[in-house]
Short mmCIF file of C-alpha atoms in Angstrom, two decimals:
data_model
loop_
_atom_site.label_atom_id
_atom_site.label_comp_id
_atom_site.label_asym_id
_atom_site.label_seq_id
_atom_site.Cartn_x
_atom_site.Cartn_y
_atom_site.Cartn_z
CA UNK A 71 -6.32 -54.48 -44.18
CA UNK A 72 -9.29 -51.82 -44.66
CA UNK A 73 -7.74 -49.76 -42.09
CA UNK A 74 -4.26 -49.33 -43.73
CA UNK A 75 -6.55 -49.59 -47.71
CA UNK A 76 -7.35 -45.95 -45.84
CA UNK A 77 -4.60 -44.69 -44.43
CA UNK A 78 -2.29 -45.26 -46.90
CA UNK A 79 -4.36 -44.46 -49.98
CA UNK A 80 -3.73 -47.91 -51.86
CA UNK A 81 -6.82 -50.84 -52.26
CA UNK A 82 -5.81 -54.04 -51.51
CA UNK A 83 -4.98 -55.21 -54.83
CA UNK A 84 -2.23 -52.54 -55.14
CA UNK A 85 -0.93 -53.48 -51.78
CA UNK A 86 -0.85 -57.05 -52.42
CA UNK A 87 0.93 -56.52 -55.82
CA UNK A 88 3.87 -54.66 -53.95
CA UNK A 89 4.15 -57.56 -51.17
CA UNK A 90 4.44 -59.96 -54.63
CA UNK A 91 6.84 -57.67 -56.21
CA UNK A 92 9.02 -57.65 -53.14
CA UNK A 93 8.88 -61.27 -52.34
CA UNK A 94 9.98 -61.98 -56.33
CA UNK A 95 12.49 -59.31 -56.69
CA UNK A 96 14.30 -60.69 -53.60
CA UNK A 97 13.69 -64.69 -54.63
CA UNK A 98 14.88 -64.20 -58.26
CA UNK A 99 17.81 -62.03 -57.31
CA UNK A 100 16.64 -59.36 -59.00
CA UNK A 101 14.49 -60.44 -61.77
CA UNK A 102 10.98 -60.28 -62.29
CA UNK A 103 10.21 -60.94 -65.76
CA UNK A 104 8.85 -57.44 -66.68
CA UNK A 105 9.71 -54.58 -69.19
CA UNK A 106 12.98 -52.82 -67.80
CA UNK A 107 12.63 -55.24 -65.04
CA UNK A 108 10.15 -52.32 -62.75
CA UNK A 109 6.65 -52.97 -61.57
CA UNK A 110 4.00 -50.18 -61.60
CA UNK A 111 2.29 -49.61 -58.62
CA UNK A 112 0.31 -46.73 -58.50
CA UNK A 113 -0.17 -43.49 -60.13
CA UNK A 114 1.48 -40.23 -58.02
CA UNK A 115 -1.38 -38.45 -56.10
CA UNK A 116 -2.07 -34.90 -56.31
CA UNK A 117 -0.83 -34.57 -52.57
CA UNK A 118 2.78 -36.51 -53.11
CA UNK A 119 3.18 -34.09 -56.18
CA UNK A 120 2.64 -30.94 -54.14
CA UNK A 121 4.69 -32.42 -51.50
CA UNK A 122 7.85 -33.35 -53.77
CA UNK A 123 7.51 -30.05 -55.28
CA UNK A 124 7.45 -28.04 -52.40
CA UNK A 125 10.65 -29.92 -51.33
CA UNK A 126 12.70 -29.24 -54.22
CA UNK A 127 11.35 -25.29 -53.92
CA UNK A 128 9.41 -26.45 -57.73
CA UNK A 129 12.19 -28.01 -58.79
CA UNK A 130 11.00 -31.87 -58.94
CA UNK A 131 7.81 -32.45 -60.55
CA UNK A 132 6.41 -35.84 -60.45
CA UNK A 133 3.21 -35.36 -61.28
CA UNK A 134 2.76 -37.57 -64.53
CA UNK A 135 5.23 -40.31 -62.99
CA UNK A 136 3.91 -44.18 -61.52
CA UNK A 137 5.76 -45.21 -58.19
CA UNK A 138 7.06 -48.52 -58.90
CA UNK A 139 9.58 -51.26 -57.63
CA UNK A 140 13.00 -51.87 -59.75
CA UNK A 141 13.07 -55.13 -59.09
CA UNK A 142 17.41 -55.08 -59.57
CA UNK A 143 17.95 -52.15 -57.13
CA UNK A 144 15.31 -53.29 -54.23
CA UNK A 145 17.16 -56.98 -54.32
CA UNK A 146 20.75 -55.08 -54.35
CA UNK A 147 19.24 -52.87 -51.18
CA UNK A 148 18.25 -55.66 -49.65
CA UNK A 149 21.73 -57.40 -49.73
CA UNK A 150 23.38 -54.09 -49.04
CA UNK A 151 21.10 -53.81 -45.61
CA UNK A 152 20.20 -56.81 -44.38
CA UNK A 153 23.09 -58.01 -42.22
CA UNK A 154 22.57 -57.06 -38.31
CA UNK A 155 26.20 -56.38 -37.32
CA UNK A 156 26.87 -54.67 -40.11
CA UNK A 157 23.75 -52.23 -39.79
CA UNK A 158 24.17 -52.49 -36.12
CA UNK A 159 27.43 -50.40 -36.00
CA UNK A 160 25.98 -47.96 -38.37
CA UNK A 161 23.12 -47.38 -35.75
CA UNK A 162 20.50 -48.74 -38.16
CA UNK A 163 18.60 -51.64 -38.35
CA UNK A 164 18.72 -54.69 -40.92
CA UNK A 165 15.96 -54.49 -43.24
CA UNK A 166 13.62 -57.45 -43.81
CA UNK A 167 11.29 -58.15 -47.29
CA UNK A 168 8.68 -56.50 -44.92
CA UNK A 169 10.53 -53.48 -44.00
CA UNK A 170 11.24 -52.94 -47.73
CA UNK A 171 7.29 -53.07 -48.41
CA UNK A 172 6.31 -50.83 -45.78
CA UNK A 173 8.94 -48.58 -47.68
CA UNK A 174 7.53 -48.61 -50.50
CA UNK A 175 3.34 -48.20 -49.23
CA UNK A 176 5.02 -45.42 -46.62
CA UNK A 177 5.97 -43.12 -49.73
CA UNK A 178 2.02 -42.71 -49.75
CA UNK A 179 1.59 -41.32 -46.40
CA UNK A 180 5.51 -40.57 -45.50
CA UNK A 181 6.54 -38.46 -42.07
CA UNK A 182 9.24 -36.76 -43.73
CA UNK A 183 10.72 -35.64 -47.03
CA UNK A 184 14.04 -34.24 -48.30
CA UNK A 185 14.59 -33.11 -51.72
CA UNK A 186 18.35 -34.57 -52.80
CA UNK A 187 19.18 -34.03 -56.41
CA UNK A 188 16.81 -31.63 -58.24
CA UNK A 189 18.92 -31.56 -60.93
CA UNK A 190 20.25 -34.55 -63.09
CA UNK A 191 23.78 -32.46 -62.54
CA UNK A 192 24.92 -34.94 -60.00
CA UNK A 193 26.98 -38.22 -59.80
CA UNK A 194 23.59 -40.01 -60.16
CA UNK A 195 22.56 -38.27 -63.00
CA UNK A 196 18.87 -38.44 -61.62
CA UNK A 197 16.83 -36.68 -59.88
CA UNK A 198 16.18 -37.96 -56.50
CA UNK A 199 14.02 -37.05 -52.95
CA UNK A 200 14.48 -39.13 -50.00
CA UNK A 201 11.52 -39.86 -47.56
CA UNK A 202 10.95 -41.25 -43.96
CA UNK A 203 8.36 -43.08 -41.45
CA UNK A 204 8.11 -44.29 -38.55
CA UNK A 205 7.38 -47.42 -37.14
CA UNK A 206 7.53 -49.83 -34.44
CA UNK A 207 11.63 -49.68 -33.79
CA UNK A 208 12.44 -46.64 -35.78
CA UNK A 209 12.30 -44.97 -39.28
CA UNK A 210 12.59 -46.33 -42.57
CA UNK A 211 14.01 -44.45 -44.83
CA UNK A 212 13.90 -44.32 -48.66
CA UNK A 213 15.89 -42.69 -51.67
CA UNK A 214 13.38 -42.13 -54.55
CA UNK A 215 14.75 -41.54 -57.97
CA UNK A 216 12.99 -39.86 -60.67
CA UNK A 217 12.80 -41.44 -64.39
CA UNK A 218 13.77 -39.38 -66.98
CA UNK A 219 11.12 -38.17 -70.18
CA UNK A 220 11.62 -42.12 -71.32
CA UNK A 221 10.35 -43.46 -68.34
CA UNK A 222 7.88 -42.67 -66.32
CA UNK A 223 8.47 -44.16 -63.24
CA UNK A 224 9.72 -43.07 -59.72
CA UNK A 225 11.46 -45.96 -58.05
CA UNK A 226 13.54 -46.42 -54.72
CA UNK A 227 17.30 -47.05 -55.42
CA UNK A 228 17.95 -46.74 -51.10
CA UNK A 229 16.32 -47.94 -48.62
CA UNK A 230 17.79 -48.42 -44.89
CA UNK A 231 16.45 -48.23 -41.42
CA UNK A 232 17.60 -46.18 -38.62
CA UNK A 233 17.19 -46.62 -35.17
CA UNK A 234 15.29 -44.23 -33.38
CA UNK A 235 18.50 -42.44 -31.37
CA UNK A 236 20.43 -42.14 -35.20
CA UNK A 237 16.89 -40.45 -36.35
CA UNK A 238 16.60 -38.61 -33.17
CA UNK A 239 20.36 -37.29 -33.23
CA UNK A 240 19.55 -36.36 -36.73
CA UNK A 241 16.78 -34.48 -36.11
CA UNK A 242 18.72 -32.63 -33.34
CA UNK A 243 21.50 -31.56 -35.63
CA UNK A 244 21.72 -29.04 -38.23
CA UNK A 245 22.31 -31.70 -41.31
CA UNK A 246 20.21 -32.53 -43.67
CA UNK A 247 19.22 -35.97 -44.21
CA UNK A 248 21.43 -36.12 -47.41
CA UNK A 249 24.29 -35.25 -45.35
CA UNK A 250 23.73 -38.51 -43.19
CA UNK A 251 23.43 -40.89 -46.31
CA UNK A 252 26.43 -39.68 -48.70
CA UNK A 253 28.60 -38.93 -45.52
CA UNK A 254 30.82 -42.04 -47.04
CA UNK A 255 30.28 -40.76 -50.85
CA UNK A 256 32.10 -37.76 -51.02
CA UNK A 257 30.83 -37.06 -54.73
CA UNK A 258 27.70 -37.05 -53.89
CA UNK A 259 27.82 -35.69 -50.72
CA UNK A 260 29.57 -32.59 -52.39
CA UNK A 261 26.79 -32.26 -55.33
CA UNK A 262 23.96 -31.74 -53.11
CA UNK A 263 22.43 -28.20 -52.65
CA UNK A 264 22.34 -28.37 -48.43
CA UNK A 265 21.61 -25.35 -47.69
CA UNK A 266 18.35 -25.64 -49.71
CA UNK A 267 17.44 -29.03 -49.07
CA UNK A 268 17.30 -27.98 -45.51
CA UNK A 269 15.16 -24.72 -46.06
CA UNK A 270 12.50 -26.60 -48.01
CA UNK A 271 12.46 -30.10 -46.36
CA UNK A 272 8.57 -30.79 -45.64
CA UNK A 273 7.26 -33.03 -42.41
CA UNK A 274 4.10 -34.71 -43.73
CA UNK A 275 3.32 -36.57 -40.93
CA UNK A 276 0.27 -38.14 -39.61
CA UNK A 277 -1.25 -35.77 -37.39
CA UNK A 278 0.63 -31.80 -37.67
CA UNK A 279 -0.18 -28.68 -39.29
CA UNK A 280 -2.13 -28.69 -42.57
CA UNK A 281 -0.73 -25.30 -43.29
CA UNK A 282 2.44 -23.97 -45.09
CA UNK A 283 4.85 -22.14 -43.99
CA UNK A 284 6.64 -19.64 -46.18
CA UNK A 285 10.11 -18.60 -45.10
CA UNK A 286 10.46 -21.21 -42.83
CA UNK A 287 12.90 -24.26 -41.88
CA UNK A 288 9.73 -26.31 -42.48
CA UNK A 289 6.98 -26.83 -44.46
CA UNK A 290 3.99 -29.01 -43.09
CA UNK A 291 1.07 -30.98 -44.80
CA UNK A 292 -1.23 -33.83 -43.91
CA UNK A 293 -1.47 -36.70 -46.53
CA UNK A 294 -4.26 -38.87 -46.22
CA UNK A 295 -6.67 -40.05 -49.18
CA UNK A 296 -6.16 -36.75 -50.15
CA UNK A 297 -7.30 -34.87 -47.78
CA UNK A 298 -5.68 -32.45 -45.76
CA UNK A 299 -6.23 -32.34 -41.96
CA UNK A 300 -5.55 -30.50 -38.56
CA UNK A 301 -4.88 -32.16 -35.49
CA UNK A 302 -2.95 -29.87 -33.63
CA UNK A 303 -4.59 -27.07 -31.36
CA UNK A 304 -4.77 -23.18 -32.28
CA UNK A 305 -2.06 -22.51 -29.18
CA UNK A 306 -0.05 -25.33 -30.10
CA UNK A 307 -0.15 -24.47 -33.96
CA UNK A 308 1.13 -21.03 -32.47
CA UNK A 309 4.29 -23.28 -30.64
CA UNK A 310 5.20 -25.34 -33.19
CA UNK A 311 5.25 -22.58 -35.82
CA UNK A 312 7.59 -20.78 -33.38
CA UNK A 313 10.21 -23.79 -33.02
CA UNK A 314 10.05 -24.06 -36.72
CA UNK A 315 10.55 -20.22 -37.23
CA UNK A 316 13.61 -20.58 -34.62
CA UNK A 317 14.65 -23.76 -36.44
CA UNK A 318 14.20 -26.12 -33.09
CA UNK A 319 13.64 -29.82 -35.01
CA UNK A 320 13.70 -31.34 -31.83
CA UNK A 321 10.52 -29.37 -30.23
CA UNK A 322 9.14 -29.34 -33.47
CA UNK A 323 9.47 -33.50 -34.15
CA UNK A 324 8.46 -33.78 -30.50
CA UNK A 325 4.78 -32.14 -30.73
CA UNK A 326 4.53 -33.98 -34.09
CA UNK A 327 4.87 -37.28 -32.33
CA UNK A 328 2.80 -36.07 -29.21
CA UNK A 329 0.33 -35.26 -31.42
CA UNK A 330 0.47 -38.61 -33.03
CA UNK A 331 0.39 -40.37 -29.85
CA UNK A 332 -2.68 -38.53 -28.26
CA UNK A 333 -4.44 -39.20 -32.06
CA UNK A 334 -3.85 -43.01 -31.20
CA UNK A 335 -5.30 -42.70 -27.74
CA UNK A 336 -8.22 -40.73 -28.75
CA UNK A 337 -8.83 -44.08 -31.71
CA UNK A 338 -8.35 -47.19 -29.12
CA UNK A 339 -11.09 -44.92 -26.79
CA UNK A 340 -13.78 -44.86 -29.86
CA UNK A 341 -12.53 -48.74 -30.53
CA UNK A 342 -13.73 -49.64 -27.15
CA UNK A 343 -16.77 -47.59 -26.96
CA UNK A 344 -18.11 -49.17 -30.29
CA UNK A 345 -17.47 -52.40 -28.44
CA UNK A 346 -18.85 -52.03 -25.88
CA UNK A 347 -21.89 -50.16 -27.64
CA UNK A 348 -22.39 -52.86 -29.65
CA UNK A 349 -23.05 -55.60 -27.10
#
């Protein structure tokens, strides 16, 4: 629990409040008792702000806004996405009440994000921003909707799971992520701003570039208890800048995960050295 209290940016109390929101909204069907029926959670940080604004080119600012759970919408998510077959032969996977609070802690430390609606010109008639991370089978992925100046809250209204060859045939095409989740809703499919969306869609992920990049597919930030961080090599900063300048995802998402991978190794080493120190 201390290690994800730190990696995630949330103490345990928060945490355990989102596991007790999820568990309730899904048990009452919805309902948990609460004004406008949505739990507060934790104020946005600095770094989620910068990163939702740099998304939406300035166009989203969430910086006074609480992420929270709408207890209605989670339960109606979860109903929408937890049968197997039926995710199954949309190449996703069927979301469980833990899947939905990873979700919601991932928005905290997310791998990816996509401005949607930056506007409130839209079938919606929110503004929205749609986030990813990884985990053990794939991605989960989450559609965050902004409150308006009556409510200050930022809540998911989506969330689904895809497997790693839907994310990884995403990531290989030239769509943006909206694309892939309204490809069924033409109205809302035909209100998003693609072309821009794609431009500014940020990787945040766990261990890439703590730079930005200005005229670029991509830009990339670190978010960690609000720090910012560099894990990636001078020469390989050079590469990956490159595939993003050429707009190659794939050999861009591959170093990020190589990097991620060889961060991992480089922690289980120090785990068994303190072990073995401390005997």
């Amino acid at each position: 629990m201390l290690s994800e209290t730190k990696e995630i940016g949330l103490t345990e109390s928060e945490i355990n409040k989102i596991s007790v929101t999820v568990d309730k909204s899904i048990k009452n069907k919805g309902h948990i008792e609460i004004a406008y029926n949505q739990q507060k959670i934790k104020k946005v940080s600095k770094q989620l702000q910068e990163i939702v604004l740099s998304a939406s080119n300035g166009l989203i600012n969430i910086g006074e806004k609480y992420v929270a759970i709408n207890a209605s919408d989670l339960y109606h998510e979860y109903i929408r996405h937890s049968n197997s077959k039926v995710e199954s032969d949309r190449g996703q996977i069927a979301i469980t009440p833990d899947d939905i609070k990873y979700a919601i802690k991932s928005i905290f430390n997310p791998d990816y994000v996509e401005a949607l609606f930056t506007s409130k010109n839209n079938p919606t008639q929110r503004q929205s921003f749609v986030y990813a991370k990884k985990d053990k089978e794939g991605y989960v992925i989450a559609v965050e909707v902004v409150g308006g100046n009556s409510n200050p809250n930022i809540t998911p209204a989506m969330i689904i799971k895809f497997t790693k060859e839907k994310w990884e045939s995403f990531i290989q095409s030239n769509n943006s992520l909206g694309e892939i989740l309204y490809e069924n809703d033409i109205a809302k499919k035909n209100s998003l701003d693609i072309v821009a969306n794609k431009k500014y869609r940020v990787i945040a992920a766990k261990s890439i570039l703590n730079k930005t990049t200005s005229n670029s597919a991509f830009s990339t930030v670190h978010t960690n208890n609000n720090t910012f961080n560099s894990d990636l090599s001078t020469e390989n900063d050079k590469k990956y800048l490159e595939a993003v300048k050429n707009g190659d995802m794939a050999t861009a998402q591959a170093m990020v995960e190589q990097a991620a991978r060889e961060k991992e190794a480089e922690q289980a080493i120090q785990g068994l050295l303190r072990c073995v120190n401390s005997r």
